[in-house]
Amino acid sequence: MTAVDDLDLPAATEVSGPSRLSEPGAGISAEELQLAARNHGIPLEALRYDVTPAGLHYLLIHYDIPELDPATHALTVDGAVDRPLTVTLAELRERPRVTRRVTLECAGNGRALLEPRPVSQPWLVEAVGNAEWTGTPLAPLLREAGVAANAVDVVFTGADHGIERGVEQDFQRALPVADALREEVLLAYEMNGAPLLPQHGAPLRLIVPGWYGMAHVKWLRSISVVTEPFQGYQNAQAYRLRQDPDDPGVPVTRIEPRALVRPPGFPDFMSRTRVVRPGPCTVDGRAWSGHAPVVSVEVSTDDGATWAPAILDESTDGDFAWRRWHYEWSPQPGRYVLSARATDASGRTQPVEQPWNRGGFANNMVQRVEVAVIPE
Ligand SMILES: Nc1nc2c(c(=O)[nH]1)N[C@H]1C(S)=C(S)[C@@H](COP(=O)(O)O)O[C@H]1N2
Ligand SMILES: [Mo]
């Protein structure tokens, strides 16, 4: 990691520290728009699919998509291990093959709704997807390498490179050893039954079920075991929950519970306000949590004033995939605000007020969907 303070970069790239905050009332800037146009969210109508089609899955790429050749790509495992390894993609494909449905959500989801707004990728609520990831479990490979008894973190390095707030770096994220050794963690080479697409980490990425997106390192090229807590930018600086710049904060880890409503009816082009006809209407959506299975979803049609239970559909997709829920509604003509609120088995639930922090992470405040019920 090198501090790049001699480059004549714009003010946005001040050296380290948490991201800037927008001025009160300031709209989305051209820089934020530039990021938003590269990193798209799921169109909310795609909440209809159990498995998100690859092209509709959200996307978050800090730097550029690197160019990697699947024919020659290899993964190295080194650091505090007994036997450093190099494994080719072909060799990884010969290892035991596991497929898992996993909900990925960007830790910055909800950021653009915060006030003041942390300046970064301006997600509203759409930075989520539920894909089917195929690969080989990481833990057996780490055991073959022989993780040292005094190991602390496992560092995953991607092949992408850039500068972030003045710090030049490869995209790197570490997991505590115990989390890296969990059986659900995958070295994935397929998404939805096809080789990974370039934007989703081709030819190899990490999948850490239950964790926010930043842990799922794409374009994975090396794994290094370290005996001191990893101090890389994405762990020590970027992904931390803090109230002010001096606060060391706590690391962003697992996904907080969230339910999303699949917007009913049809939209107004600009406002996205929904138009629904009076009478019976099934409202549905998805709910997930990275801490524990979702145990209940409630729906409000009056902007959070009152809540009623929704029905959680049966699921065989495992603990790390979102679950469908539905609610039978029969509105009279009028204006409504629809929301859904998920609660998981750990007792975590969604707040109706913003859980503000300096980086705009883990904002699982309930969604608001404006609906106009209008007779034909
Ligand atoms: N190498 C690398 N891995 C990465 C990123 C990145 O920029 N570089 N972005 C991370 C973030 S912040 C998220 S939210 C997820 C997004 O995964 P997706 O684009 O496949 O949905 O990838 C993570 N893995
Ligand atoms: Mo992210």
PDB file of N, CA, C and O in Angstrom, residues 50-51 99-103 130-133 209 316-322:
ATOM      1  N   ASP A  50     -36.591 -16.424  -8.185  1.00  0.00           N
ATOM      2  CA  ASP A  50     -35.897 -17.044  -7.049  1.00  0.00           C
ATOM      3  C   ASP A  50     -34.401 -16.827  -7.201  1.00  0.00           C
ATOM      4  O   ASP A  50     -33.709 -16.484  -6.251  1.00  0.00           O
ATOM      5  N   VAL A  51     -33.899 -17.106  -8.416  1.00  0.00           N
ATOM      6  CA  VAL A  51     -32.479 -16.922  -8.722  1.00  0.00           C
ATOM      7  C   VAL A  51     -32.372 -15.740  -9.680  1.00  0.00           C
ATOM      8  O   VAL A  51     -32.976 -15.745 -10.757  1.00  0.00           O
ATOM      9  N   THR A  99     -22.770 -26.251  -5.178  1.00  0.00           N
ATOM     10  CA  THR A  99     -23.580 -25.135  -5.663  1.00  0.00           C
ATOM     11  C   THR A  99     -24.435 -24.621  -4.507  1.00  0.00           C
ATOM     12  O   THR A  99     -25.064 -25.416  -3.811  1.00  0.00           O
ATOM     13  N   ARG A 100     -24.430 -23.317  -4.314  1.00  0.00           N
ATOM     14  CA  ARG A 100     -25.209 -22.706  -3.235  1.00  0.00           C
ATOM     15  C   ARG A 100     -25.930 -21.453  -3.730  1.00  0.00           C
ATOM     16  O   ARG A 100     -25.338 -20.666  -4.474  1.00  0.00           O
ATOM     17  N   ARG A 101     -27.151 -21.287  -3.287  1.00  0.00           N
ATOM     18  CA  ARG A 101     -27.847 -20.017  -3.536  1.00  0.00           C
ATOM     19  C   ARG A 101     -27.485 -19.060  -2.409  1.00  0.00           C
ATOM     20  O   ARG A 101     -27.682 -19.388  -1.236  1.00  0.00           O
ATOM     21  N   VAL A 102     -26.951 -17.914  -2.790  1.00  0.00           N
ATOM     22  CA  VAL A 102     -26.451 -16.960  -1.792  1.00  0.00           C
ATOM     23  C   VAL A 102     -26.920 -15.554  -2.159  1.00  0.00           C
ATOM     24  O   VAL A 102     -26.745 -15.106  -3.297  1.00  0.00           O
ATOM     25  N   THR A 103     -27.500 -14.873  -1.187  1.00  0.00           N
ATOM     26  CA  THR A 103     -27.875 -13.471  -1.371  1.00  0.00           C
ATOM     27  C   THR A 103     -26.651 -12.601  -1.096  1.00  0.00           C
ATOM     28  O   THR A 103     -26.053 -12.684  -0.029  1.00  0.00           O
ATOM     29  N   ASN A 130     -29.591 -12.562  -5.751  1.00  0.00           N
ATOM     30  CA  ASN A 130     -29.555 -13.913  -5.175  1.00  0.00           C
ATOM     31  C   ASN A 130     -29.197 -14.874  -6.294  1.00  0.00           C
ATOM     32  O   ASN A 130     -30.060 -15.263  -7.080  1.00  0.00           O
ATOM     33  N   ALA A 131     -27.926 -15.223  -6.391  1.00  0.00           N
ATOM     34  CA  ALA A 131     -27.487 -16.084  -7.497  1.00  0.00           C
ATOM     35  C   ALA A 131     -27.133 -17.461  -6.974  1.00  0.00           C
ATOM     36  O   ALA A 131     -27.060 -17.704  -5.763  1.00  0.00           O
ATOM     37  N   GLU A 132     -26.922 -18.357  -7.937  1.00  0.00           N
ATOM     38  CA  GLU A 132     -26.512 -19.718  -7.625  1.00  0.00           C
ATOM     39  C   GLU A 132     -25.023 -19.803  -7.955  1.00  0.00           C
ATOM     40  O   GLU A 132     -24.653 -19.677  -9.127  1.00  0.00           O
ATOM     41  N   TRP A 133     -24.202 -19.954  -6.934  1.00  0.00           N
ATOM     42  CA  TRP A 133     -22.749 -19.926  -7.110  1.00  0.00           C
ATOM     43  C   TRP A 133     -22.204 -21.338  -7.028  1.00  0.00           C
ATOM     44  O   TRP A 133     -22.540 -22.083  -6.104  1.00  0.00           O
ATOM     45  N   PRO A 209     -20.902 -16.666   2.243  1.00  0.00           N
ATOM     46  CA  PRO A 209     -22.337 -16.552   2.512  1.00  0.00           C
ATOM     47  C   PRO A 209     -22.620 -15.845   3.832  1.00  0.00           C
ATOM     48  O   PRO A 209     -21.967 -16.114   4.841  1.00  0.00           O
ATOM     49  N   THR A 316     -36.382 -24.158   0.202  1.00  0.00           N
ATOM     50  CA  THR A 316     -35.396 -25.232   0.341  1.00  0.00           C
ATOM     51  C   THR A 316     -34.030 -24.709  -0.100  1.00  0.00           C
ATOM     52  O   THR A 316     -33.134 -25.484  -0.395  1.00  0.00           O
ATOM     53  N   ASP A 317     -33.905 -23.385  -0.132  1.00  0.00           N
ATOM     54  CA  ASP A 317     -32.695 -22.795  -0.704  1.00  0.00           C
ATOM     55  C   ASP A 317     -31.573 -22.581   0.307  1.00  0.00           C
ATOM     56  O   ASP A 317     -30.532 -22.028  -0.036  1.00  0.00           O
ATOM     57  N   GLY A 318     -31.785 -23.000   1.562  1.00  0.00           N
ATOM     58  CA  GLY A 318     -30.712 -22.884   2.558  1.00  0.00           C
ATOM     59  C   GLY A 318     -30.754 -21.552   3.283  1.00  0.00           C
ATOM     60  O   GLY A 318     -31.543 -20.666   2.956  1.00  0.00           O
ATOM     61  N   ASP A 319     -29.858 -21.411   4.261  1.00  0.00           N
ATOM     62  CA  ASP A 319     -29.889 -20.266   5.163  1.00  0.00           C
ATOM     63  C   ASP A 319     -29.321 -18.991   4.560  1.00  0.00           C
ATOM     64  O   ASP A 319     -29.429 -17.930   5.165  1.00  0.00           O
ATOM     65  N   PHE A 320     -28.681 -19.071   3.409  1.00  0.00           N
ATOM     66  CA  PHE A 320     -27.973 -17.899   2.886  1.00  0.00           C
ATOM     67  C   PHE A 320     -28.649 -17.277   1.671  1.00  0.00           C
ATOM     68  O   PHE A 320     -28.124 -16.335   1.082  1.00  0.00           O
ATOM     69  N   ALA A 321     -29.807 -17.807   1.318  1.00  0.00           N
ATOM     70  CA  ALA A 321     -30.556 -17.275   0.179  1.00  0.00           C
ATOM     71  C   ALA A 321     -31.769 -16.505   0.689  1.00  0.00           C
ATOM     72  O   ALA A 321     -32.322 -16.828   1.738  1.00  0.00           O
ATOM     73  N   TRP A 322     -32.189 -15.515  -0.058  1.00  0.00           N
ATOM     74  CA  TRP A 322     -33.384 -14.771   0.340  1.00  0.00           C
ATOM     75  C   TRP A 322     -34.612 -15.678   0.274  1.00  0.00           C
ATOM     76  O   TRP A 322     -34.598 -16.726  -0.365  1.00  0.00           O
TER      77      TRP A 322
END
